[in-house]
mmCIF file of N, CA and C in Angstrom:
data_model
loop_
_atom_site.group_PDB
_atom_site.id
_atom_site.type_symbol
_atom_site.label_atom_id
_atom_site.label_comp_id
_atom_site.label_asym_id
_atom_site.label_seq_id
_atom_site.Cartn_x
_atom_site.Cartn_y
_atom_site.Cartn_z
ATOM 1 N N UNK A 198 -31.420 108.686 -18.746
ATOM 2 C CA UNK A 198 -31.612 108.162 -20.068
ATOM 3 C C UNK A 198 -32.439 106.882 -20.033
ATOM 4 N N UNK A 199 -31.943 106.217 -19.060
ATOM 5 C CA UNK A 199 -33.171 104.768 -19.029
ATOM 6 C C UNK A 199 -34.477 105.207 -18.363
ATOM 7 N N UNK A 200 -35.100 106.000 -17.946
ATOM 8 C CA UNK A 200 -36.484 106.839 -17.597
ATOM 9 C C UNK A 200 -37.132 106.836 -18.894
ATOM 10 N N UNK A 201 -36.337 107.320 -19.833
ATOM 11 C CA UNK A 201 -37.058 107.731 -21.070
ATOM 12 C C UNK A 201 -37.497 106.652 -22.035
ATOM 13 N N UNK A 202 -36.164 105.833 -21.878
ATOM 14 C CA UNK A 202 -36.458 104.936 -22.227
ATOM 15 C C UNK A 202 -37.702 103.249 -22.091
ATOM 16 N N UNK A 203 -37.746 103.748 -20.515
ATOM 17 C CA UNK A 203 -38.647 102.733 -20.097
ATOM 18 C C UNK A 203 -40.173 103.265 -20.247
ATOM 19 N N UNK A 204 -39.919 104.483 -20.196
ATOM 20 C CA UNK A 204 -41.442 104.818 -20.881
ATOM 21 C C UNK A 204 -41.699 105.221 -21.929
ATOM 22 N N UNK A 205 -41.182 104.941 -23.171
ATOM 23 C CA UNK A 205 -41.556 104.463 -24.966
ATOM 24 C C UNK A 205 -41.286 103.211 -25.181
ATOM 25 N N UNK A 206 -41.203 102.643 -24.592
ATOM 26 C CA UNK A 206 -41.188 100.617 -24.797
ATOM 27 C C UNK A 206 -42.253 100.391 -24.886
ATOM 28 N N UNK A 207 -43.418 100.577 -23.361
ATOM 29 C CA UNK A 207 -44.612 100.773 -23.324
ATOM 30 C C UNK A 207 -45.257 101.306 -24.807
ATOM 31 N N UNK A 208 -45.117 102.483 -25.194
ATOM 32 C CA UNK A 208 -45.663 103.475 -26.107
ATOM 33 C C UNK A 208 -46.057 102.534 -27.294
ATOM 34 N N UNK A 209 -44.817 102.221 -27.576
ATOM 35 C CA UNK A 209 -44.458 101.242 -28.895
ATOM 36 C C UNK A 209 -45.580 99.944 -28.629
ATOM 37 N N UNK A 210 -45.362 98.982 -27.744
ATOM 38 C CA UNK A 210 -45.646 98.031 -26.992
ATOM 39 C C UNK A 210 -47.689 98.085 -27.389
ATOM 40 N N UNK A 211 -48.306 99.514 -27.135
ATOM 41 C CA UNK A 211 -49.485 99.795 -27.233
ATOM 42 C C UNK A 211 -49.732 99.964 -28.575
ATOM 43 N N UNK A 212 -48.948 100.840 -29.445
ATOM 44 C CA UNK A 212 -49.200 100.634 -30.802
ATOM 45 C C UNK A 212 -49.149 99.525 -31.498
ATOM 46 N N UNK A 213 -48.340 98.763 -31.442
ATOM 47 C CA UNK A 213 -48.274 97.551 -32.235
ATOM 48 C C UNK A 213 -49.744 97.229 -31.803
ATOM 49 N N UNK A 214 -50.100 96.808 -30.561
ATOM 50 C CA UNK A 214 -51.385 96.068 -30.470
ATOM 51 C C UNK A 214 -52.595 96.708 -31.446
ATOM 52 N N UNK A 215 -52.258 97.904 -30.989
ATOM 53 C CA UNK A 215 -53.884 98.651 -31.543
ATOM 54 C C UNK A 215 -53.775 98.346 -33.394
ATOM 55 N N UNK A 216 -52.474 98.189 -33.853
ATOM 56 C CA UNK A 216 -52.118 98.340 -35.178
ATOM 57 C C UNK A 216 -52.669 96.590 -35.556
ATOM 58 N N UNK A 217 -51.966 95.904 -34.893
ATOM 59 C CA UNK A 217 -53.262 94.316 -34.970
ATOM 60 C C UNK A 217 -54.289 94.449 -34.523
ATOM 61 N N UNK A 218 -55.058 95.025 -33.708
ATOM 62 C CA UNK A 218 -56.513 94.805 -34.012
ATOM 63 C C UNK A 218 -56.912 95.228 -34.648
ATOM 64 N N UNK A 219 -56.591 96.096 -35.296
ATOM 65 C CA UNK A 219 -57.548 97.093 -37.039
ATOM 66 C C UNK A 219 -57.117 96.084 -37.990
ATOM 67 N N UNK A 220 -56.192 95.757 -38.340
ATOM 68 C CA UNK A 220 -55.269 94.489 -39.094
ATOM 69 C C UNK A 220 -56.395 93.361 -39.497
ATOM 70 N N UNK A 221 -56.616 92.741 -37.744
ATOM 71 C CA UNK A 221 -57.338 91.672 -37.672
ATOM 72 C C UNK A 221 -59.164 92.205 -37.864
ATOM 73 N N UNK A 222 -59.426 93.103 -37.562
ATOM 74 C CA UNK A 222 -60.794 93.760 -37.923
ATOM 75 C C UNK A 222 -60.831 93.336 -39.171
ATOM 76 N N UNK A 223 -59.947 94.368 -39.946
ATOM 77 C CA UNK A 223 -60.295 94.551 -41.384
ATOM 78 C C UNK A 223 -60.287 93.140 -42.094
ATOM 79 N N UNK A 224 -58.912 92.289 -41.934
ATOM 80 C CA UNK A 224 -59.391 91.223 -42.308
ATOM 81 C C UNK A 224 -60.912 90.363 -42.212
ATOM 82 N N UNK A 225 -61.260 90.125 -41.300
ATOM 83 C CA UNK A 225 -62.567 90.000 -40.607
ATOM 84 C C UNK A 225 -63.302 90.426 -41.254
ATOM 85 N N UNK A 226 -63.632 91.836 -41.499
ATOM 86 C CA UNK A 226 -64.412 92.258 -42.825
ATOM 87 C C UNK A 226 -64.832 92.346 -44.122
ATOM 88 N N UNK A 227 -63.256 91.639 -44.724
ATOM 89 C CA UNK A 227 -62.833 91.048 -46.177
ATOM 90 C C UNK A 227 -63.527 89.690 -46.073
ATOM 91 N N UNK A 228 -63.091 89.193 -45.132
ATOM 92 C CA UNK A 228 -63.515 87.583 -45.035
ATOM 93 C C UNK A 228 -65.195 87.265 -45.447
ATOM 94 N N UNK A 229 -65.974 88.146 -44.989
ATOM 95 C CA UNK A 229 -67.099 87.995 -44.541
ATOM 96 C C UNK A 229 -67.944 88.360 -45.857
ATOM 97 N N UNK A 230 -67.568 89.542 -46.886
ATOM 98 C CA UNK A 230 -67.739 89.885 -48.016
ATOM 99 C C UNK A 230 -67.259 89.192 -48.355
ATOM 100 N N UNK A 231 -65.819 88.782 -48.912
ATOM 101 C CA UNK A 231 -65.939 87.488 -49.717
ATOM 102 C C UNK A 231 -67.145 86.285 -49.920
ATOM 103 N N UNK A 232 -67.543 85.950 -48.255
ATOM 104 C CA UNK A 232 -68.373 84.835 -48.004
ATOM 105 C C UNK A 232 -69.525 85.304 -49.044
ATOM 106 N N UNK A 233 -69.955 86.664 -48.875
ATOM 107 C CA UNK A 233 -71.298 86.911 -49.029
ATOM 108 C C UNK A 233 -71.237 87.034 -51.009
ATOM 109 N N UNK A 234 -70.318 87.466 -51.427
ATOM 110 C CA UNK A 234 -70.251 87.796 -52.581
ATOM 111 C C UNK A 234 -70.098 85.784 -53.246
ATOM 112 N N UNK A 235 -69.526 85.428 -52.804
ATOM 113 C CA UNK A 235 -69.337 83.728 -52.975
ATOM 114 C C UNK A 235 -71.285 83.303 -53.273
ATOM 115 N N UNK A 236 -71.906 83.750 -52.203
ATOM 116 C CA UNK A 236 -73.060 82.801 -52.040
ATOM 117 C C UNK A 236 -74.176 84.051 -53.092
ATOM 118 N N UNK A 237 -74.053 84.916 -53.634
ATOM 119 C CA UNK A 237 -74.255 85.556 -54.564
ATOM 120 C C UNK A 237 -74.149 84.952 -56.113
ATOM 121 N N UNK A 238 -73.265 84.131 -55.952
ATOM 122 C CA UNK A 238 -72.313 84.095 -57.544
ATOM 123 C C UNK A 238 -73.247 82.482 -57.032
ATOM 124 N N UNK A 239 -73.162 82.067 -56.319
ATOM 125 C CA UNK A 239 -73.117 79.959 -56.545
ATOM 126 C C UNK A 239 -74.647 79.852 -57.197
ATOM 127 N N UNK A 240 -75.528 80.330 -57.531
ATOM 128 C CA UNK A 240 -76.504 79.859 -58.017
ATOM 129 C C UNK A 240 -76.382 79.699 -59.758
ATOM 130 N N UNK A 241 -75.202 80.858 -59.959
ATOM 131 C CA UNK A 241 -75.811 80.858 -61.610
ATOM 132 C C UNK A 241 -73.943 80.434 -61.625
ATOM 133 N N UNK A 242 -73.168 79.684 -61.511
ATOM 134 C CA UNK A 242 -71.769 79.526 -61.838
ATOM 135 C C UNK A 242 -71.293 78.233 -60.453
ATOM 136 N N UNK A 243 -70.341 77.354 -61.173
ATOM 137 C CA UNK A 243 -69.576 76.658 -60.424
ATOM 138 C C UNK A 243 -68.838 77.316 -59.405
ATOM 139 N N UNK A 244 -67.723 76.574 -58.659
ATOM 140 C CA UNK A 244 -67.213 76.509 -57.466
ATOM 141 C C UNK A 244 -66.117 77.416 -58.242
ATOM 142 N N UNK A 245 -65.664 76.694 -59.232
ATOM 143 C CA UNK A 245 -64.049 77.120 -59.749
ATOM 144 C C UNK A 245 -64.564 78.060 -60.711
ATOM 145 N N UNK A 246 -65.543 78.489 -61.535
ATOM 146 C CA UNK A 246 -65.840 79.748 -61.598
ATOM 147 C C UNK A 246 -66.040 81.229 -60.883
ATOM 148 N N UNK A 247 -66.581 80.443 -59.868
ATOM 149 C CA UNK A 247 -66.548 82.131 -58.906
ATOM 150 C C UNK A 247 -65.536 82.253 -58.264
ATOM 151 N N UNK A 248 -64.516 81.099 -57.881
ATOM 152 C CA UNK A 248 -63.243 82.039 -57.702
ATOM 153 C C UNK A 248 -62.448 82.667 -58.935
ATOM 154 N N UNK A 249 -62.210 82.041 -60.035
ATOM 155 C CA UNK A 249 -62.042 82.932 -61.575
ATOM 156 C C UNK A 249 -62.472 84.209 -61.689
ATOM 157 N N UNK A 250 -63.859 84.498 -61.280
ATOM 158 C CA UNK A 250 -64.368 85.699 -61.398
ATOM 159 C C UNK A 250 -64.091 86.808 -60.406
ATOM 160 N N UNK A 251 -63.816 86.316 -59.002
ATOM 161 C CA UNK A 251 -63.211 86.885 -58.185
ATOM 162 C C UNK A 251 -61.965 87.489 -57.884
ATOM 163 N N UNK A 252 -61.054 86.295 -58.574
ATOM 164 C CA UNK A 252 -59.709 86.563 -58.729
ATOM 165 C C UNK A 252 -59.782 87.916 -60.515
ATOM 166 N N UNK A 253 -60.665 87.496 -61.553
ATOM 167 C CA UNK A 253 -60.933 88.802 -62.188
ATOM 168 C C UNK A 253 -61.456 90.218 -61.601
ATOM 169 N N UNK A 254 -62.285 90.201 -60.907
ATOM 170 C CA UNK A 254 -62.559 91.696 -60.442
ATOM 171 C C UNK A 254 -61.331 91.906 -59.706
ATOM 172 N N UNK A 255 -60.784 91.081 -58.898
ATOM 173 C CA UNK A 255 -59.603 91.663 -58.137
ATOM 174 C C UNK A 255 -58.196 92.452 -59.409
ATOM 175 N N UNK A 256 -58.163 91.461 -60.457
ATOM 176 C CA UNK A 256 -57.368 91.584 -61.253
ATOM 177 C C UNK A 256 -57.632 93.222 -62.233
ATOM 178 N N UNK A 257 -58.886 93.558 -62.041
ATOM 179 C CA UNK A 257 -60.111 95.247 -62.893
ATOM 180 C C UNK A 257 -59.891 95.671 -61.440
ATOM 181 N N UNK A 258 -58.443 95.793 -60.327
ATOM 182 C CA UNK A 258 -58.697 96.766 -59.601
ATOM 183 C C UNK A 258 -59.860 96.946 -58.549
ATOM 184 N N UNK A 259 -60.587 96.260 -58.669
ATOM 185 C CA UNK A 259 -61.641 96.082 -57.487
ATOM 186 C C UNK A 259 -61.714 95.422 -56.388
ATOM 187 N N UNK A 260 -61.713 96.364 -55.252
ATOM 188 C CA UNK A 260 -61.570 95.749 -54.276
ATOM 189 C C UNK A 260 -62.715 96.215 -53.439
ATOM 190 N N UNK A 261 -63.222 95.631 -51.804
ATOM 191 C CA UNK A 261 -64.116 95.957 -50.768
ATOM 192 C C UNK A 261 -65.027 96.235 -51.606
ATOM 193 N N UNK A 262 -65.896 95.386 -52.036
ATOM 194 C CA UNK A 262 -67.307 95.320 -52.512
ATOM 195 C C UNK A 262 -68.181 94.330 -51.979
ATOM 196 N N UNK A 263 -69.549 94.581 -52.529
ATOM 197 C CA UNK A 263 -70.188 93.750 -52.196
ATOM 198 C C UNK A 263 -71.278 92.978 -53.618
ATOM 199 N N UNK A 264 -71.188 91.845 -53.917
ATOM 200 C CA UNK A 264 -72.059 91.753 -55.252
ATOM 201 C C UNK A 264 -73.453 91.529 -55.153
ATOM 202 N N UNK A 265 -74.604 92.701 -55.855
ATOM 203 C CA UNK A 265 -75.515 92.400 -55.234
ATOM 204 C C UNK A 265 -76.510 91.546 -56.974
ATOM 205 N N UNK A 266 -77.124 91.133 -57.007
ATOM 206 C CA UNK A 266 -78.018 90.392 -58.271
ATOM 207 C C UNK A 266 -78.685 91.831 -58.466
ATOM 208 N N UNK A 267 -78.958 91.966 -59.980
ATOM 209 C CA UNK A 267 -80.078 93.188 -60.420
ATOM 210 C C UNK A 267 -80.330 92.522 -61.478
ATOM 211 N N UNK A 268 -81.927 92.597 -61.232
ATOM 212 C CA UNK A 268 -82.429 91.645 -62.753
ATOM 213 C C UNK A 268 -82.795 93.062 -63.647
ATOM 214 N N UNK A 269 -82.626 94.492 -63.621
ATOM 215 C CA UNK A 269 -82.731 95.033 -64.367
ATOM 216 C C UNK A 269 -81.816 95.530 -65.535
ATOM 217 N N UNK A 270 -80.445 94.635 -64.741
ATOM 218 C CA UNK A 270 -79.173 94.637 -65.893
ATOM 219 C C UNK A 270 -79.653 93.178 -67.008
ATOM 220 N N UNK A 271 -80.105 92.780 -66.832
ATOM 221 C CA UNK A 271 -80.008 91.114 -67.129
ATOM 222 C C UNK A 271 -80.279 91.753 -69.286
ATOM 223 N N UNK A 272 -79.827 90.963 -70.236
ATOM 224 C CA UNK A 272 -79.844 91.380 -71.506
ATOM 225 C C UNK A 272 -79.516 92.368 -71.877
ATOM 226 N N UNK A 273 -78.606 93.564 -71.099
ATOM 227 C CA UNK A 273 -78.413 94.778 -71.232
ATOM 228 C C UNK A 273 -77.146 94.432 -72.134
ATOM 229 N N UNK A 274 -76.351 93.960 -71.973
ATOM 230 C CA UNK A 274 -75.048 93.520 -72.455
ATOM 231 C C UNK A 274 -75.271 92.112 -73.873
ATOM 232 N N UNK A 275 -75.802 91.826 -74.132
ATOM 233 C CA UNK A 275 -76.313 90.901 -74.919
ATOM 234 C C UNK A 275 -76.646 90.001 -74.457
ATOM 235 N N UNK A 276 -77.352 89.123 -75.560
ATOM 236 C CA UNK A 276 -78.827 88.261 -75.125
ATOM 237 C C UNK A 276 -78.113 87.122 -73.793
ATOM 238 N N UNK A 277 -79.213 86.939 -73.351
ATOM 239 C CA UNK A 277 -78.888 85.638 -71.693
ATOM 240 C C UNK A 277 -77.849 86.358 -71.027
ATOM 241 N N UNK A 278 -77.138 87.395 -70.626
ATOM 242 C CA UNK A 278 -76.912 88.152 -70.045
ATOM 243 C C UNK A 278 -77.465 87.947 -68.915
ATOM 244 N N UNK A 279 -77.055 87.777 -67.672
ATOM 245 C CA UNK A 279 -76.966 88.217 -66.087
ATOM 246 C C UNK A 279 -76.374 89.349 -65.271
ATOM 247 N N UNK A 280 -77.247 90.448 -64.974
ATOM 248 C CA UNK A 280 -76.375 91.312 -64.318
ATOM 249 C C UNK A 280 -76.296 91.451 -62.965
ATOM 250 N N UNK A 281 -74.910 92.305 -62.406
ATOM 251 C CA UNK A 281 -74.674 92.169 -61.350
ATOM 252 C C UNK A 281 -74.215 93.203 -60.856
ATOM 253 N N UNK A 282 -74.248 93.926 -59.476
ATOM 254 C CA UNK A 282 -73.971 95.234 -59.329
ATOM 255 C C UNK A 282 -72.633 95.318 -58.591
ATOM 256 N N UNK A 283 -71.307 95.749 -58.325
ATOM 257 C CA UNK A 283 -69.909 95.580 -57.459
ATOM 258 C C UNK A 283 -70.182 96.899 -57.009
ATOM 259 N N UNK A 284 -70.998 96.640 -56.085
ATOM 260 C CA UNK A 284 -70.574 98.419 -54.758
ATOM 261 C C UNK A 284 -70.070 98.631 -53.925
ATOM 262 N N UNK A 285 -69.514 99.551 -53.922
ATOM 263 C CA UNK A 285 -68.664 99.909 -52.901
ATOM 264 C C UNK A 285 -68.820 101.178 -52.673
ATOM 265 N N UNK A 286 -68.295 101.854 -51.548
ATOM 266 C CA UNK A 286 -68.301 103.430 -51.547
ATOM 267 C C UNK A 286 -67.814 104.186 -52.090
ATOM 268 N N UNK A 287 -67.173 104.062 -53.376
ATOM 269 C CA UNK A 287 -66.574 104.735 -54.589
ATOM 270 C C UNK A 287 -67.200 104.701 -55.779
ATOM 271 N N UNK A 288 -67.678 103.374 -55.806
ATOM 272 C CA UNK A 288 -68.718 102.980 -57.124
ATOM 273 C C UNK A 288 -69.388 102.232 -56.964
ATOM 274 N N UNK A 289 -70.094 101.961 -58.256
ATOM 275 C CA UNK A 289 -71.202 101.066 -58.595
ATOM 276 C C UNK A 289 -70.817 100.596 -60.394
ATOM 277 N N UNK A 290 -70.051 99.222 -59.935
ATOM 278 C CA UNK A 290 -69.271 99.226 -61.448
ATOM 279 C C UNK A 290 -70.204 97.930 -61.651
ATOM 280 N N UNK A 291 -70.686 97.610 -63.084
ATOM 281 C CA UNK A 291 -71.615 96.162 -63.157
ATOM 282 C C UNK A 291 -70.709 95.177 -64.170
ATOM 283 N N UNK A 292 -71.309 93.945 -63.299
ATOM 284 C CA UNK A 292 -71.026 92.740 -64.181
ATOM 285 C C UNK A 292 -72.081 91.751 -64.626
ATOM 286 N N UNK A 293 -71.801 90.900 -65.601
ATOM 287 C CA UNK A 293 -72.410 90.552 -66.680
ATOM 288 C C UNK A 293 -71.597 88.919 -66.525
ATOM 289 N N UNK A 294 -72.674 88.110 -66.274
ATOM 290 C CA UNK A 294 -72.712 86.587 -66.461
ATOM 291 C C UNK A 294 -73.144 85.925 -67.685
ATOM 292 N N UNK A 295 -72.597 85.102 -68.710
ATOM 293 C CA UNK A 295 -73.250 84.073 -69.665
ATOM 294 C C UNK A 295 -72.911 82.888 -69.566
ATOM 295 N N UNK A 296 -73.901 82.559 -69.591
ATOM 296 C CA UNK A 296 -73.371 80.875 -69.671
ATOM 297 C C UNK A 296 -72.610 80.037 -68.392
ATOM 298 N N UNK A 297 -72.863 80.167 -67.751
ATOM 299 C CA UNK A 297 -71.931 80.076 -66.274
ATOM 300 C C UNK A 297 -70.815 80.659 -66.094
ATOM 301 N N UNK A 298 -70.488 81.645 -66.956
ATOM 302 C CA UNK A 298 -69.595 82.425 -66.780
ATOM 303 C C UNK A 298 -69.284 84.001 -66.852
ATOM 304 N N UNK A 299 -68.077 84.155 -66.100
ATOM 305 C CA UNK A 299 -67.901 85.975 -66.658
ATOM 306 C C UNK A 299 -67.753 85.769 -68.037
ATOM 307 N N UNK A 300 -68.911 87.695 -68.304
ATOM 308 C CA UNK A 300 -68.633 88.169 -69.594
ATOM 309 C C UNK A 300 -68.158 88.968 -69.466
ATOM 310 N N UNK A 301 -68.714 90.478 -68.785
ATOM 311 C CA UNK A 301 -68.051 91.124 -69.033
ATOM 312 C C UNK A 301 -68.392 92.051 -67.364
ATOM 313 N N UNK A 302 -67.254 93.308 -66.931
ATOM 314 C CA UNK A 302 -67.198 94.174 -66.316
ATOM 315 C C UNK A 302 -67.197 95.378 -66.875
ATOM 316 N N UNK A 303 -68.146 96.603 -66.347
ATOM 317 C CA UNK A 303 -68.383 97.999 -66.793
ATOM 318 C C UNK A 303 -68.435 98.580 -65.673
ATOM 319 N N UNK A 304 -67.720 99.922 -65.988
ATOM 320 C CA UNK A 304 -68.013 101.139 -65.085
ATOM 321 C C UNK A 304 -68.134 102.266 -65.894
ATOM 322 N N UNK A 305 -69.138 103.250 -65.784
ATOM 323 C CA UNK A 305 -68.976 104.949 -66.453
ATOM 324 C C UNK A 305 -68.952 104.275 -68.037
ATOM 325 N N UNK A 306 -69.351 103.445 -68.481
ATOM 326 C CA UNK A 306 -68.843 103.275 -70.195
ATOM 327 C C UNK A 306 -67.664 102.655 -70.551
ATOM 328 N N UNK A 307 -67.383 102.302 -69.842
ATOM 329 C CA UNK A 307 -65.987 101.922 -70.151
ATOM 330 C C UNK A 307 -65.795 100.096 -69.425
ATOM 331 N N UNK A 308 -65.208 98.986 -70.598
ATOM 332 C CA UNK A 308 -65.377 97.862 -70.132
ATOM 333 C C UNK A 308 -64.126 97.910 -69.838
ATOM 334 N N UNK A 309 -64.047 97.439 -67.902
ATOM 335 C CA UNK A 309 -62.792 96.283 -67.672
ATOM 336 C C UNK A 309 -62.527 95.487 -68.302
ATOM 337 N N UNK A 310 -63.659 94.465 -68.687
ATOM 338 C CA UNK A 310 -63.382 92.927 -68.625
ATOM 339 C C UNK A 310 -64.112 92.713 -69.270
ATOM 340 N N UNK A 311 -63.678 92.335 -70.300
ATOM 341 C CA UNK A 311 -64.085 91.294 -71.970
ATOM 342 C C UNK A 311 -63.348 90.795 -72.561
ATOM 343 N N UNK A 312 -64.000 89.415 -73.185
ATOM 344 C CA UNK A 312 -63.664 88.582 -74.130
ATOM 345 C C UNK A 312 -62.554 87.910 -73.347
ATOM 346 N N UNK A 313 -62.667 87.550 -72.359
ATOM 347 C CA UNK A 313 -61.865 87.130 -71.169
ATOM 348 C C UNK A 313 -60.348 87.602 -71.331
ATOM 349 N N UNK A 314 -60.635 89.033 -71.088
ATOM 350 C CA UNK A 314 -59.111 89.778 -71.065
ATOM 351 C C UNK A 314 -59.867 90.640 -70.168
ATOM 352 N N UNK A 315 -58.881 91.295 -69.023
ATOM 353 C CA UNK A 315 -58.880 92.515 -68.578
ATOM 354 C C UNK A 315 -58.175 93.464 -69.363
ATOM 355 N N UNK A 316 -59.247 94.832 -69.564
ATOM 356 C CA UNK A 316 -58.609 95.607 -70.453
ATOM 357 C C UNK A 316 -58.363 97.331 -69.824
ATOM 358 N N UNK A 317 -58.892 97.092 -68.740
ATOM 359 C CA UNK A 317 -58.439 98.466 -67.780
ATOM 360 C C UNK A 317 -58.705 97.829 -66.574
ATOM 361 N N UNK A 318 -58.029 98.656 -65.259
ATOM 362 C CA UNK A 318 -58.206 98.824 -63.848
ATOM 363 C C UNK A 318 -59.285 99.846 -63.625
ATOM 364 N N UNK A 319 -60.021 100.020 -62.349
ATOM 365 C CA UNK A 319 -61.182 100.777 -62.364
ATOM 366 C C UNK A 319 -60.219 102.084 -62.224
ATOM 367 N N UNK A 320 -58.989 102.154 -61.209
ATOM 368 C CA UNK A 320 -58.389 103.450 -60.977
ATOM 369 C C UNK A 320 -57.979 104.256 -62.530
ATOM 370 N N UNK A 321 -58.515 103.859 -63.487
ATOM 371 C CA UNK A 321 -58.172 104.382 -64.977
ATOM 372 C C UNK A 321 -58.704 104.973 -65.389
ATOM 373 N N UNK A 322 -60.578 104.725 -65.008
ATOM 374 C CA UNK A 322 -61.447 105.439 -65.297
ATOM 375 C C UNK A 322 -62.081 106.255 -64.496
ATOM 376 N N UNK A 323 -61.608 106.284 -63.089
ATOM 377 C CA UNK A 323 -62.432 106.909 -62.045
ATOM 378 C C UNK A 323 -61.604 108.314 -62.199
#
């Protein structure tokens, strides 16, 4: 009985590790998109705005993206409008800057985020 035992201690012993390094990967990978989506947002919005806006897309269900600038959204949403693209490998949901701030979030027709309310999660409309 202790044979068996001394060899699944090990077993266990190897999983846990492998289960922290994907852990610590993935974090690592969040971290780094965050960074990049941060230095995206700082030209047209404050410090304590783009975390607001961040902590909003997180709040519309969005997660592992990347924000890229598209000046072909820009006035699509009404006038001085800034648009912005949230992709990920599920979607391509856009957001909309005025004034140094969020206006609004869209995916498929349908707005997350207006009039500074979240009004759906993306898993609602997908």
């Amino acid at each position: 009985m202790s044979k068996s035992i001394t060899g699944i201690v090990p077993g266990i012993i190897l999983i846990i590790i492998i289960i922290g390094i994907v852990v610590i990967a993935m974090n690592s990978s969040n971290s780094s998109k965050s960074s990049s989506n941060y230095a995206a947002l700082k030209d047209y919005m404050s410090a304590d705005n783009i975390k607001n806006t961040l902590e909003i897309i997180r709040n519309c269900g969005i997660t592992n993206y990347d924000i890229v600038r598209d000046d072909s959204l820009d006035t699509l949403d009404g006038e001085n409008t800034i648009g912005f693209r949230l992709k990920s490998n599920n979607y391509n949901a856009i957001m909309y800057l005025k004034d140094n701030n969020i206006y609004s979030i869209r995916f498929a027709d349908n707005d997350l985020y207006r009039n500074k309310t979240v009004l759906k999660k993306i898993n609602e409309v997908t």
